[in-house]
Coordinates of C-alpha atoms in Angstrom, one line a residue:
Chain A
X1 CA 153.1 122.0 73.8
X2 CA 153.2 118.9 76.0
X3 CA 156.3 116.3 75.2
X4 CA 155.4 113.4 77.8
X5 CA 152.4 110.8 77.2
X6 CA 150.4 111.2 74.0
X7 CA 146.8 110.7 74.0
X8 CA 147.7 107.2 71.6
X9 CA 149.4 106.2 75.0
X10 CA 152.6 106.6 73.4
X11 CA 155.9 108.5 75.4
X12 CA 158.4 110.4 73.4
X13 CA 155.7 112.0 70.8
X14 CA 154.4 115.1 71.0
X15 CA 150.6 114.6 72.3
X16 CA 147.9 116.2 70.5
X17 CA 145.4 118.1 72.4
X18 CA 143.2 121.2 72.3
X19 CA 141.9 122.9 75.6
X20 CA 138.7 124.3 76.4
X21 CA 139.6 128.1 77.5
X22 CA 135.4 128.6 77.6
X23 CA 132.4 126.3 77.0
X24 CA 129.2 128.3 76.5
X25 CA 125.9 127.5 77.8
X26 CA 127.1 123.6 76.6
X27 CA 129.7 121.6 75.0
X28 CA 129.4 117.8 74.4
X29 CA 131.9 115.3 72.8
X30 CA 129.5 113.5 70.5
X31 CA 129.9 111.0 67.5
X32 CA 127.4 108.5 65.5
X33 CA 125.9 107.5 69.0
X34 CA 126.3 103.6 70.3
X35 CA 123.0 102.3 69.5
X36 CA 122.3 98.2 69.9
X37 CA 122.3 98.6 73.5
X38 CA 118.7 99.7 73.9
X39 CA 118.1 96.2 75.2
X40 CA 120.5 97.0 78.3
X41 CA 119.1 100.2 79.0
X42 CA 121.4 102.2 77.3
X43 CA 120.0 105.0 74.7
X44 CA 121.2 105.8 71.2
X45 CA 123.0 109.1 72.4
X46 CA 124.8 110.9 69.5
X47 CA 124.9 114.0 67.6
X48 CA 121.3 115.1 67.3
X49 CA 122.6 116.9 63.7
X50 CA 124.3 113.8 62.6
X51 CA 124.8 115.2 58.8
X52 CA 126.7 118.4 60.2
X53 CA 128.7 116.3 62.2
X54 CA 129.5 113.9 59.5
X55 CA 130.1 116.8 57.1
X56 CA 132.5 118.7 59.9
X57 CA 134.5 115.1 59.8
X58 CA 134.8 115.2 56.1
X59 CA 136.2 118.4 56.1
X60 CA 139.2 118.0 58.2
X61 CA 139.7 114.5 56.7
X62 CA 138.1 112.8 59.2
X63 CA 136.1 109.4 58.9
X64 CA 132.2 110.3 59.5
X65 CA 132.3 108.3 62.7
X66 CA 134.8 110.3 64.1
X67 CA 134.1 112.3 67.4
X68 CA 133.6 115.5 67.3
X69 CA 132.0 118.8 69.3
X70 CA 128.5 119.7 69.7
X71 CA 127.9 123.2 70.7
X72 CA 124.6 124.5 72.0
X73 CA 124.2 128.4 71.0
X74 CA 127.9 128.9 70.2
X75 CA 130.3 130.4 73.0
X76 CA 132.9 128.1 72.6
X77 CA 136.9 128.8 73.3
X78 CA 139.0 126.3 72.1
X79 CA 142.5 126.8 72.1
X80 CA 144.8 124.7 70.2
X81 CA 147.7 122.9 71.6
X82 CA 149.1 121.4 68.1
X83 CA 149.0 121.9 64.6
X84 CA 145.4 120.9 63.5
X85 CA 142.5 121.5 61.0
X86 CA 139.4 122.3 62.4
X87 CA 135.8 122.7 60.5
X88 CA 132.6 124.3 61.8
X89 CA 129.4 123.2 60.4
X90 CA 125.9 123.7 61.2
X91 CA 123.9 127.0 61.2
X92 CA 125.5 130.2 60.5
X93 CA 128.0 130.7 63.6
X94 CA 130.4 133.7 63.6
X95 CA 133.6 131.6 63.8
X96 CA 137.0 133.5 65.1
X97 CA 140.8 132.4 65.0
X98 CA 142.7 134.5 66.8
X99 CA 139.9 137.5 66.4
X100 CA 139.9 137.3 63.1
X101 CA 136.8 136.2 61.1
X102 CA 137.2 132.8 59.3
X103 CA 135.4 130.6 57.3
X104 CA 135.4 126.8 57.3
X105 CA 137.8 125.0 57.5
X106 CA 140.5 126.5 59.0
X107 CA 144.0 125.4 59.7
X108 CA 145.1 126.4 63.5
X109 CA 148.7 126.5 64.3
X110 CA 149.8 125.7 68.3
X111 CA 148.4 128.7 70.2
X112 CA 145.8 129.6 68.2
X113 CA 142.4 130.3 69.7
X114 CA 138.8 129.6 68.0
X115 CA 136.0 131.4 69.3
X116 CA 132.3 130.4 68.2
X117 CA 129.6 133.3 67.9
X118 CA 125.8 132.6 68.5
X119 CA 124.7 131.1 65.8
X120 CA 122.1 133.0 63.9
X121 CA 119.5 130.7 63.8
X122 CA 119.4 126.9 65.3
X123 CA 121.0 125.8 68.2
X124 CA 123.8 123.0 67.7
X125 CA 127.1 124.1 65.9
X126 CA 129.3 121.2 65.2
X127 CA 133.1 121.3 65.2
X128 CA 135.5 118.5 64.0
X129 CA 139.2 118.4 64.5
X130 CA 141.6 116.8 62.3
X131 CA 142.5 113.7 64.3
X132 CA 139.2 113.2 65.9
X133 CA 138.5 114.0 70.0
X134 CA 140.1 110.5 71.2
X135 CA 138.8 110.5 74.8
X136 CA 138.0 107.0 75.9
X137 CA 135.1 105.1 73.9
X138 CA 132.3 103.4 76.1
X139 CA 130.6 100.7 74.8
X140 CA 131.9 101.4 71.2
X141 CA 131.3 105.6 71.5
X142 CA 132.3 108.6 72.9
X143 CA 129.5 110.2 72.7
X144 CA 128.2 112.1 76.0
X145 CA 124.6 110.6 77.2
X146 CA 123.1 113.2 79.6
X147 CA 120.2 110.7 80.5
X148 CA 122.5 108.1 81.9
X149 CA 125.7 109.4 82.3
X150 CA 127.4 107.3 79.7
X151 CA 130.6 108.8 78.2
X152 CA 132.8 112.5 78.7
X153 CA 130.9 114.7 80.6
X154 CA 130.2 118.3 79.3
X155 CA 133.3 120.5 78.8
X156 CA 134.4 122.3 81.3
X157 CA 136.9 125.5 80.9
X158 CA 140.5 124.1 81.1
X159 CA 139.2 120.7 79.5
X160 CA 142.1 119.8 77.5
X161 CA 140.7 116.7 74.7
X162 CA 142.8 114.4 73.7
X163 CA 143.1 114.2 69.1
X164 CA 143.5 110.8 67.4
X165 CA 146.3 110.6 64.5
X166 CA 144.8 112.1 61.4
X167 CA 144.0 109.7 58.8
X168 CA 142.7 111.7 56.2
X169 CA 144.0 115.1 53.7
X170 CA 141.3 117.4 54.9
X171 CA 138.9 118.8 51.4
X172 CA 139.3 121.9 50.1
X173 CA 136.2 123.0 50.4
X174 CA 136.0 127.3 50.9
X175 CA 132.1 127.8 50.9
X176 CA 130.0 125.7 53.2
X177 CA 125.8 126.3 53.4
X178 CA 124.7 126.1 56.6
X179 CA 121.8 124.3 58.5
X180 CA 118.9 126.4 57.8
X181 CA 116.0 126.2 60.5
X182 CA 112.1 127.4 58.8
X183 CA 110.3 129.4 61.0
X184 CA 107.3 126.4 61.3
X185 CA 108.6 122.7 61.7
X186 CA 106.3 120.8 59.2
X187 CA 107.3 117.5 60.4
X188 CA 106.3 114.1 58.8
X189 CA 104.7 111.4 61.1
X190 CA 103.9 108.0 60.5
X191 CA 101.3 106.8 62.7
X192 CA 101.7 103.7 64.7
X193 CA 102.8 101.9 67.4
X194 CA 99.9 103.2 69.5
X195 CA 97.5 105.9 67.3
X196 CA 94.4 103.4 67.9
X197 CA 94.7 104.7 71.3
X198 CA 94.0 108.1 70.3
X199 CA 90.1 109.3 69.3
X200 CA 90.9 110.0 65.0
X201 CA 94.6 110.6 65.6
X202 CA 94.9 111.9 61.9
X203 CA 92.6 114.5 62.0
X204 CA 94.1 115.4 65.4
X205 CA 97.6 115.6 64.5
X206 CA 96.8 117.9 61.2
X207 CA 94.2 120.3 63.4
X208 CA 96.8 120.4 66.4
X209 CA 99.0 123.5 66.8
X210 CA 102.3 123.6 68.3
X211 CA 105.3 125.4 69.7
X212 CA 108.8 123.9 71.0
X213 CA 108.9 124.5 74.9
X214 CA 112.2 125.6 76.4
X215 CA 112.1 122.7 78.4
X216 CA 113.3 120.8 75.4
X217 CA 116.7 118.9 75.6
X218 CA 118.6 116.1 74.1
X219 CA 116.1 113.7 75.2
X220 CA 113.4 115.1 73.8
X221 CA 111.6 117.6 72.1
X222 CA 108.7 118.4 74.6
X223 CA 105.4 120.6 72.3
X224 CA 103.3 123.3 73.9
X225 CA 100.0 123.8 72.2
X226 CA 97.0 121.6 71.6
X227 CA 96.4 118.4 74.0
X228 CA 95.5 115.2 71.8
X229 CA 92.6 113.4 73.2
X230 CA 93.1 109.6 74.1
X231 CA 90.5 107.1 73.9
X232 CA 92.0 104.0 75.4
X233 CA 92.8 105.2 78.9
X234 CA 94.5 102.1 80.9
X235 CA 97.8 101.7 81.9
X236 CA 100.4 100.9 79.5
X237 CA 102.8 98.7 80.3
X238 CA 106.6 99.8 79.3
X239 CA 107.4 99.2 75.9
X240 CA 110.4 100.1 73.3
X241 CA 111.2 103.5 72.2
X242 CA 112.3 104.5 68.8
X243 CA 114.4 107.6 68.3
X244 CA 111.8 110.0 66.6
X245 CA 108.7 108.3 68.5
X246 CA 106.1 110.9 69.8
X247 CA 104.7 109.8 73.1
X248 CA 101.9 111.4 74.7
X249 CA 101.7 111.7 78.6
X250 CA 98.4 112.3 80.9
X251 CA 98.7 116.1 79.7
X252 CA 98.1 115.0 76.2
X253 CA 101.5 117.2 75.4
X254 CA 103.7 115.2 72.8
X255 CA 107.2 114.8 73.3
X256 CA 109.3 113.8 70.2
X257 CA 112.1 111.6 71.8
X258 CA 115.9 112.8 70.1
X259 CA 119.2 111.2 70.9
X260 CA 119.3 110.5 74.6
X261 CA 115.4 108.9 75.0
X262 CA 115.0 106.0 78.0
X263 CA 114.6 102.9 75.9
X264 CA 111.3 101.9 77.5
X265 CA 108.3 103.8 78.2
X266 CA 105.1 103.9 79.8
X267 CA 102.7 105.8 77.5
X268 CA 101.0 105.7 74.3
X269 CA 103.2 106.2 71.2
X270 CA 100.9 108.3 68.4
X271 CA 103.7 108.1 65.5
X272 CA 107.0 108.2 64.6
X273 CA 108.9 111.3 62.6
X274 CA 110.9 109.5 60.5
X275 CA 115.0 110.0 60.1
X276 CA 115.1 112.2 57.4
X277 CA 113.4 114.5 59.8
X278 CA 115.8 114.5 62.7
X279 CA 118.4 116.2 62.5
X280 CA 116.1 119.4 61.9
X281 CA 114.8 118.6 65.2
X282 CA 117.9 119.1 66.9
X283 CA 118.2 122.6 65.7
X284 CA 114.6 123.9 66.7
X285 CA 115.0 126.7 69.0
X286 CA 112.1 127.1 71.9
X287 CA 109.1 128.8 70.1
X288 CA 109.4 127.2 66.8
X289 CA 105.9 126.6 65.5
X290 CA 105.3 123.0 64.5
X291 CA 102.8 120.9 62.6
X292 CA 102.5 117.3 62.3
X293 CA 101.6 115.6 58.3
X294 CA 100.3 112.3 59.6
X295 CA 99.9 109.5 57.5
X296 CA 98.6 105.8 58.3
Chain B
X1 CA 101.0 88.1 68.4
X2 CA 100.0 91.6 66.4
X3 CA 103.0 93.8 64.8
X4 CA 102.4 97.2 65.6
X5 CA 104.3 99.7 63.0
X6 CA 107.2 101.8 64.8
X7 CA 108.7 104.2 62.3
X8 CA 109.9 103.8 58.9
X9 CA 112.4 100.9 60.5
X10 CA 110.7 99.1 63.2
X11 CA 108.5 96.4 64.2
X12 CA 106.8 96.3 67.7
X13 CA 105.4 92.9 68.5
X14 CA 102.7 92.6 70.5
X15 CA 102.1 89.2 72.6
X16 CA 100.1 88.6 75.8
X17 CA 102.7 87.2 78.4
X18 CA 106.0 87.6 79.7
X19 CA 107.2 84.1 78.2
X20 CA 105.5 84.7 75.0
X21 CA 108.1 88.1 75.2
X22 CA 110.8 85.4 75.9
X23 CA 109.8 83.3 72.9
X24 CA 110.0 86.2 70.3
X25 CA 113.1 88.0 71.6
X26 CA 115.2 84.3 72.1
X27 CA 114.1 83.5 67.9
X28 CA 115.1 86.7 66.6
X29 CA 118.5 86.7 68.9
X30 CA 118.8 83.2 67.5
X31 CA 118.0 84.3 63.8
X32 CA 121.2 86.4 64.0
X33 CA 120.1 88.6 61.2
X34 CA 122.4 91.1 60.5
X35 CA 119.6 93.8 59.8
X36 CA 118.4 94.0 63.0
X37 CA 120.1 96.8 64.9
X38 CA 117.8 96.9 68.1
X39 CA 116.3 94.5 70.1
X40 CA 114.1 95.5 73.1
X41 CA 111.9 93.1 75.3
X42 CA 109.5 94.5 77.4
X43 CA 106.8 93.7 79.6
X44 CA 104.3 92.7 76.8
X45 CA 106.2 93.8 73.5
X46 CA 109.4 93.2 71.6
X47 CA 110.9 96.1 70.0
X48 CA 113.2 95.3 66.9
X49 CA 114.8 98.0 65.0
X50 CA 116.5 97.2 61.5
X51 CA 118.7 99.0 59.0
X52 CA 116.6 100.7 56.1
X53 CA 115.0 97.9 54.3
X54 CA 115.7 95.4 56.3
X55 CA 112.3 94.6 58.4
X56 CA 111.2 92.2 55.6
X57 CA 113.8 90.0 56.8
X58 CA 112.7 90.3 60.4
X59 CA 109.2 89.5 59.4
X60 CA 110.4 86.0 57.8
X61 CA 111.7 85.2 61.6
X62 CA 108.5 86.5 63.3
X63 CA 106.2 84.1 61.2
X64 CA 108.3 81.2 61.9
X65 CA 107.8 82.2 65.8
X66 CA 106.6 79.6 68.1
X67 CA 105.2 81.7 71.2
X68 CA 104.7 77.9 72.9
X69 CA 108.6 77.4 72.8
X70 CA 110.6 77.5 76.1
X71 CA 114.5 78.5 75.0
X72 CA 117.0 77.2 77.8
X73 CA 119.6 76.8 76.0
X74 CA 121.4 80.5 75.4
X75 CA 120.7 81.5 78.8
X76 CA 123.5 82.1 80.9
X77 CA 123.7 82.1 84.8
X78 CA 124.3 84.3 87.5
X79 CA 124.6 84.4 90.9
X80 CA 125.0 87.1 93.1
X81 CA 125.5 87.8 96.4
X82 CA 123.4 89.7 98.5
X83 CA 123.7 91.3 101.9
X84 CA 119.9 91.3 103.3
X85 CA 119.8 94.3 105.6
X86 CA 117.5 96.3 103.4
X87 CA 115.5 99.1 104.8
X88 CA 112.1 97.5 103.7
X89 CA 113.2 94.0 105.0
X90 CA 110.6 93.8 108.1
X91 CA 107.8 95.8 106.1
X92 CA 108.1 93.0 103.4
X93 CA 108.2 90.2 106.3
X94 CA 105.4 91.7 107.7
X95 CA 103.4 92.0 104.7
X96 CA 104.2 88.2 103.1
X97 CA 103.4 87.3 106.9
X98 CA 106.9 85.5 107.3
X99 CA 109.8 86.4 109.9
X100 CA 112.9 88.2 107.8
X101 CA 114.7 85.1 107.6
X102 CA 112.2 83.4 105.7
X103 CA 112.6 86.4 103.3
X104 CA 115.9 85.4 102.7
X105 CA 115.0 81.8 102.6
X106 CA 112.6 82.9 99.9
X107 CA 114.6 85.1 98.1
X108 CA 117.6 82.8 97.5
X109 CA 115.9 79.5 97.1
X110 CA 113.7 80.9 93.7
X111 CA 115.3 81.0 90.2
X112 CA 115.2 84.4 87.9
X113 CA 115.7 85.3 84.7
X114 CA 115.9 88.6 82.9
X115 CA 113.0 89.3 81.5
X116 CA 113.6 93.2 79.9
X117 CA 116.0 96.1 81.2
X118 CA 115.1 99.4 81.1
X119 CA 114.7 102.8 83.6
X120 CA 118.4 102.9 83.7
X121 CA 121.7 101.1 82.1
X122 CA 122.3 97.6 83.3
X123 CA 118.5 98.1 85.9
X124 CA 117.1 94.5 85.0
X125 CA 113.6 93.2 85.5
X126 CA 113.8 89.7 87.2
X127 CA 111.0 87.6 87.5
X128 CA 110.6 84.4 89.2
X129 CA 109.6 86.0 92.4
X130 CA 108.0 83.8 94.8
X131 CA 104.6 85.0 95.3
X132 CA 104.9 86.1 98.7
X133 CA 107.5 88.5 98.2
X134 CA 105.2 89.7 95.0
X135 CA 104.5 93.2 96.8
X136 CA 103.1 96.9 95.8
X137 CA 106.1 99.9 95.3
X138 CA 105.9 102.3 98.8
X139 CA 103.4 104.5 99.0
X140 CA 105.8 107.6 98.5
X141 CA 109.0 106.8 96.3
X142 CA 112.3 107.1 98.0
X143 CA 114.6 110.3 96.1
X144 CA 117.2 108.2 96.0
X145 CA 118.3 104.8 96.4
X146 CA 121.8 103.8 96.8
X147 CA 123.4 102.0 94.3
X148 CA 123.5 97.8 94.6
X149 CA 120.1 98.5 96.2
X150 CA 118.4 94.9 96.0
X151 CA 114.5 95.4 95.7
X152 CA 111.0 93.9 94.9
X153 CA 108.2 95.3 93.0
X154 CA 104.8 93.6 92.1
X155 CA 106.5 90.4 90.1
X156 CA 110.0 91.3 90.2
X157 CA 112.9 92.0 91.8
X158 CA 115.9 93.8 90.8
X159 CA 119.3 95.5 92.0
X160 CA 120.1 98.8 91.1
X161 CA 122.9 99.7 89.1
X162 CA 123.4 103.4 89.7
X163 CA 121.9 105.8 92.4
X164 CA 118.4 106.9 91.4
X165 CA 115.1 107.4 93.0
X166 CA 112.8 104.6 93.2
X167 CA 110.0 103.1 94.5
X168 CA 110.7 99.1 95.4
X169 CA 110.6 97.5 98.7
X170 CA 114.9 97.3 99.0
X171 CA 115.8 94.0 101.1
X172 CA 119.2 93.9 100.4
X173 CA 122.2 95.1 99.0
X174 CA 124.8 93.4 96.4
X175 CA 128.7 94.8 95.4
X176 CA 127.8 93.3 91.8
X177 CA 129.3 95.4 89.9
X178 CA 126.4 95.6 87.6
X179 CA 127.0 98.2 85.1
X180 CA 130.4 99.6 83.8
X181 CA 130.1 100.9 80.5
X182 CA 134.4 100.4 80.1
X183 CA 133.6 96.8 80.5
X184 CA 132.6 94.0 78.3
X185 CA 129.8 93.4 78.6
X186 CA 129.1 96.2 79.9
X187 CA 125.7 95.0 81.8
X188 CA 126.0 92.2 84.0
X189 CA 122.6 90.9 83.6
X190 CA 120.6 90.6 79.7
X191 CA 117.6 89.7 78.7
X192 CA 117.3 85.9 79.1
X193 CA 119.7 85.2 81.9
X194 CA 118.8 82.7 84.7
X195 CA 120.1 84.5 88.2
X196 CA 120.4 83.3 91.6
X197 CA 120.6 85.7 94.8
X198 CA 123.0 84.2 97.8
X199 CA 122.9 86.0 101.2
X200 CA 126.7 86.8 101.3
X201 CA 128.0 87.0 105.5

């Protein structure tokens, strides 16, 4: 345990850290996201399962804003440097402390080691330490944009993260239900800015079959399956994006845009999944089946 | 002007020229309204995101819009300096039918202003461009343009925050520091600015 600088800048106190002894195929600090920059080119960014990550915060007595750790299919190895509560949320992930099976939350003493499974279904486990990750906000967030580069960049083994002061007594909460992802995405749409560009976009959207390509990130979902047919075919000059909007390029392919969307784009927008929806989103694995229930 | 519906919590606003873009975005910046969470100019559009329930609010604003209305007032202004020793500096010459100086000339002598950012953080659309220097992308995009890369593009120019590839004509270079999301604000350059180029020595 280190006994120079803390991470509040302070000397003489004990700083607060964990370190990342293994990341998994990827690790991101993320919080609420900094959105009202759009207008500067700056996306949303963000948890894409913001109500596991605000749930994770309230276990460990965190406020919902706080930062915390977004996991993509588990592997995680934190190891941690002071006496902390940490909370795991999301789908069901196999969660270790010290090779022990635990469940959420869990109370880690200086040395101890977490270890995240795969979880089970989903993709994004989320984990919260008491204190918050304090690594230093841009533009009002820590969270990690991979489309521009704003904010920590992904983990890397021997990471060691900063912890705010904690605030908060964490709840005692012992059984948690995790994030469960159906087998078919039946996903809500409300059509607009740009369906009168598509031929009968309603009755295409509720024939149209699709499946989640692996190509999928944070900025967006990208569908495999039917092609919708346009019927307004010039250019479109750039416009605003909405987190949730579902653009349609030359291949006639939607993408639903997540966290990290451009704020402009250049084609037609068929409808918008609404929040609600979301979060779900960020946990559909490639090959999830998905539908569209359009309504004008 | 014709509102297009975005979502459960957005308006985009459809108008038919970059000033009537300028007209909608300077009101609702001017209305202040604490609902609005988003506020995106674009080529032809306005995007304005609200909190739940609060585009009713943002729909009193629009119909008070007057597209004809000019705002000066907010803008800010600045200038930045430019080195003109961009790779494209004799194609663009050649093509406005000018010697390179008189690019420079051109360049500097015209006033910009922000119309919309977007492609990257802090990348902002200036127009303003004198017509000669209004010029098509290259035919084959460079894969990457250094950063402070000073460029034009059909009717604007621009300066490049952050290493990406690109398709502008570059005539210049700038040590603006453009973008530094640490910094506030972190963009140098916002919709609505006036900006001047000055060929620095």
């Amino acid at each position: 345990m280190t006994t120079d600088i803390g991470a509040d800048g302070r000397t003489g106190t004990a700083a607060r850290t964990v370190t990342v002894l293994r990341t998994g195929p990827q690790a991101l600090v993320q919080d609420l996201g900094r959105p009202g920059h759009a207008h500067l080119g700056v996306p949303p960014s963000g948890a894409l399962d913001q109500p596991s990550l605000r749930l994770a915060n309230r276990l460990v007595g965190n406020p919902e804003h706080a930062a915390g750790l977004e996991v993509l299919l588990g592997g995680l190895h934190l190891r941690a440097d002071t006496a902390c509560t940490v909370a795991v949320t999301g789908p069901c992930t196999p969660t270790l402390v010290n090779g022990v099976h635990r469940d959420s939350p869990v109370h880690l003493r200086p040395g101890d080691e977490l270890v995240l499974g795969t979880p089970t279904g989903g993709l994004r486990t989320y984990v919260a330490v008491s204190g918050g990750i304090a690594t230093d906000p841009e533009l009002g967030s820590r969270a990690t944009d991979l489309l521009s580069g704003i904010g920590p960049a992904p983990l890397r083994p021997h990471d060691v993260l900063p912890l705010g002061t904690p605030t908060g007594v964490p709840t005692g909460a012992d059984v948690l239900v995790p994030v469960q992802v159906p087998a078919e995405l039946d996903l809500p749409l409300l059509l607009g800015p740009r369906d009168d560009w598509f031929d009968d976009p309603a009755a295409q959207l509720r024939k149209g079959r699709w499946t989640v390509s692996d190509r999928s990130n944070r900025v967006g979902l990208r569908l495999e399956g039917t092609a919708l047919d346009r019927c307004e075919h010039r250019e479109l000059p750039s416009e605003g994006l909405v987190t949730g909007a579902v653009q349609v390029p030359k291949d006639g392919l939607p993408v639903i845009f997540l966290a990290d969307h451009p704020t402009t784009g250049g084609y037609p927008v068929i409808g918008v999944v609404p929040p609600a929806a979301l979060p779900l989103l960020g946990q559909a694995r490639p090959g999830t089946a998905v539908r569209f229930r359009p309504r004008g | 002007m014709r509102l297009r519906r975005c979502g459960t919590d957005a308006v985009l606003v459809e108008v038919d020229s970059l000033g009537e873009v300028e007209a909608v975005r300077a009101a609702v910046h001017a209305a202040a309204l604490p609902e609005v969470v988003e506020l995106v100019p674009a080529a032809r559009t306005v995007l304005i995101g609200a909190r739940p329930g609060g585009l009713a609010a943002v729909r009193r604003v629009l119909d008070t819009v007057d597209l004809s209305h000019r705002v000066e007032s907010e803008s800010r202004e600045v200038t930045i300096p430019v080195v003109y020793d961009g790779p494209d500096l004799e194609l663009v010459a050649e093509t406005a039918g000018v010697g390179p100086d008189e690019v420079v000339r051109l360049h500097t002598g015209a006033t910009y202003s922000v119309a919309f950012c977007g492609f990257a953080p802090g990348f902002a659309y200036l127009v303003g461009l004198p017509e000669a220097l209004q010029q098509p992308r290259l035919d084959s995009p460079r894969t990457k343009v250094p950063a402070g890369s000073v460029g034009v593009a059909g009717e604007y120019t621009a300066a490049y925050p952050r290493a990406t590839p690109g398709g502008w004509r570059l005539i210049g270079r700038t040590d603006a520091p453009l973008f530094d999301p640490r910094r506030d604000p972190a963009a140098l350059l916002q919709p609505g600015d006036r900006v001047r180029f000055e060929a620095a020595a």
